[in-house]
Amino acid sequence: RLNGTLTKLSEVYFTGCRVTITLSDSLASVTFETSSRPKIFMRKPCIEVSPDEDFGKAITQARNHQNQVSNADFAALDDEQERLRRELAVLGIHYVYKRGMDAAPGVNAIRFDEAAHALALFQTDPRYVVWLKREPERLTNVQSEEYKSLFSATLTAQQLVNAVYFLRYIRQRIAEEAGAASGQERLTYQHGQYVLGWLLAQRVRQQQRGHLLLDPNKIKTVLSGPFDELRQQLWFLTQPLQSLKGPLALFKNQTDVLPVLQSMSINAYGLQNQAAISAKIQQQNPDQPYPVDLFTYITDKAPQLSNLL
């Protein structure tokens, strides 16, 4: 019986016996069927550590960088993911955060990458909008600050589900609007979906962070009008920019996206006449990665939508 994680079976060789290997989360058991004493040849020495130790998880992650692995494989080492899986199971939702956990057809399920994308829309940092389009892998990289912010110890199962329900609505509406449009307008909706999602998410942030689950049917009803207003504003505002670059390049560029978010949020949240807005625009700190004070103020002032439960 081998404690720890067996990361690469091709480097372990067995002779003189029939071997059955069973792998679980962090435990490997080896059963031998032989009439003679078996021999086990290993190309490299073994290090035995407790499966609960962070050191063992670090070894597994470092060792697997040479293998074909995804960010989801490393997320399987994060205890927060297992905590969320258990909490979501109580709500009747199957959470898929590592290989081999796919739900049966018809089962209510949430995937790890879908959860990360949904939670990103509710961050007050507008750069998440660009990362979702340009570098979505940084949101699922367990070593990144973005991942740690999304999947913190304070995140509840209800908050995760609410974010996913919201994201699914946005994606459904984008598919409908893009299907009814053509040319550059269609591409604007497809590539600008995270801009629309982030702007609308700031208006449902209070209910998303609550202890009750949002009602998907009420999401459709309440968000329909505000979504249409933002969609039309996005198309109108970005048309001049698209004379220089296409929608895909535009929405991947922080220099282009942040002014769009700033202008649209000020208009959509009714902040045009607030003196604090002008003051914060003029007092921006060039050493900051984005206008932190301005966007913090804007998101704090976003009028909250209700009746979503």
Short mmCIF file of C-alpha atoms in Angstrom, two decimals, residues 85 108 136 170 203:
data_model
loop_
_atom_site.label_atom_id
_atom_site.label_comp_id
_atom_site.label_asym_id
_atom_site.label_seq_id
_atom_site.Cartn_x
_atom_site.Cartn_y
_atom_site.Cartn_z
CA ARG A 85 -18.33 19.92 -4.05
CA ASN A 108 -27.86 19.21 -12.54
CA PRO A 136 -9.20 32.65 -19.21
CA ILE A 170 -26.08 36.01 -20.23
CA ARG A 203 -26.45 45.33 -10.36
#
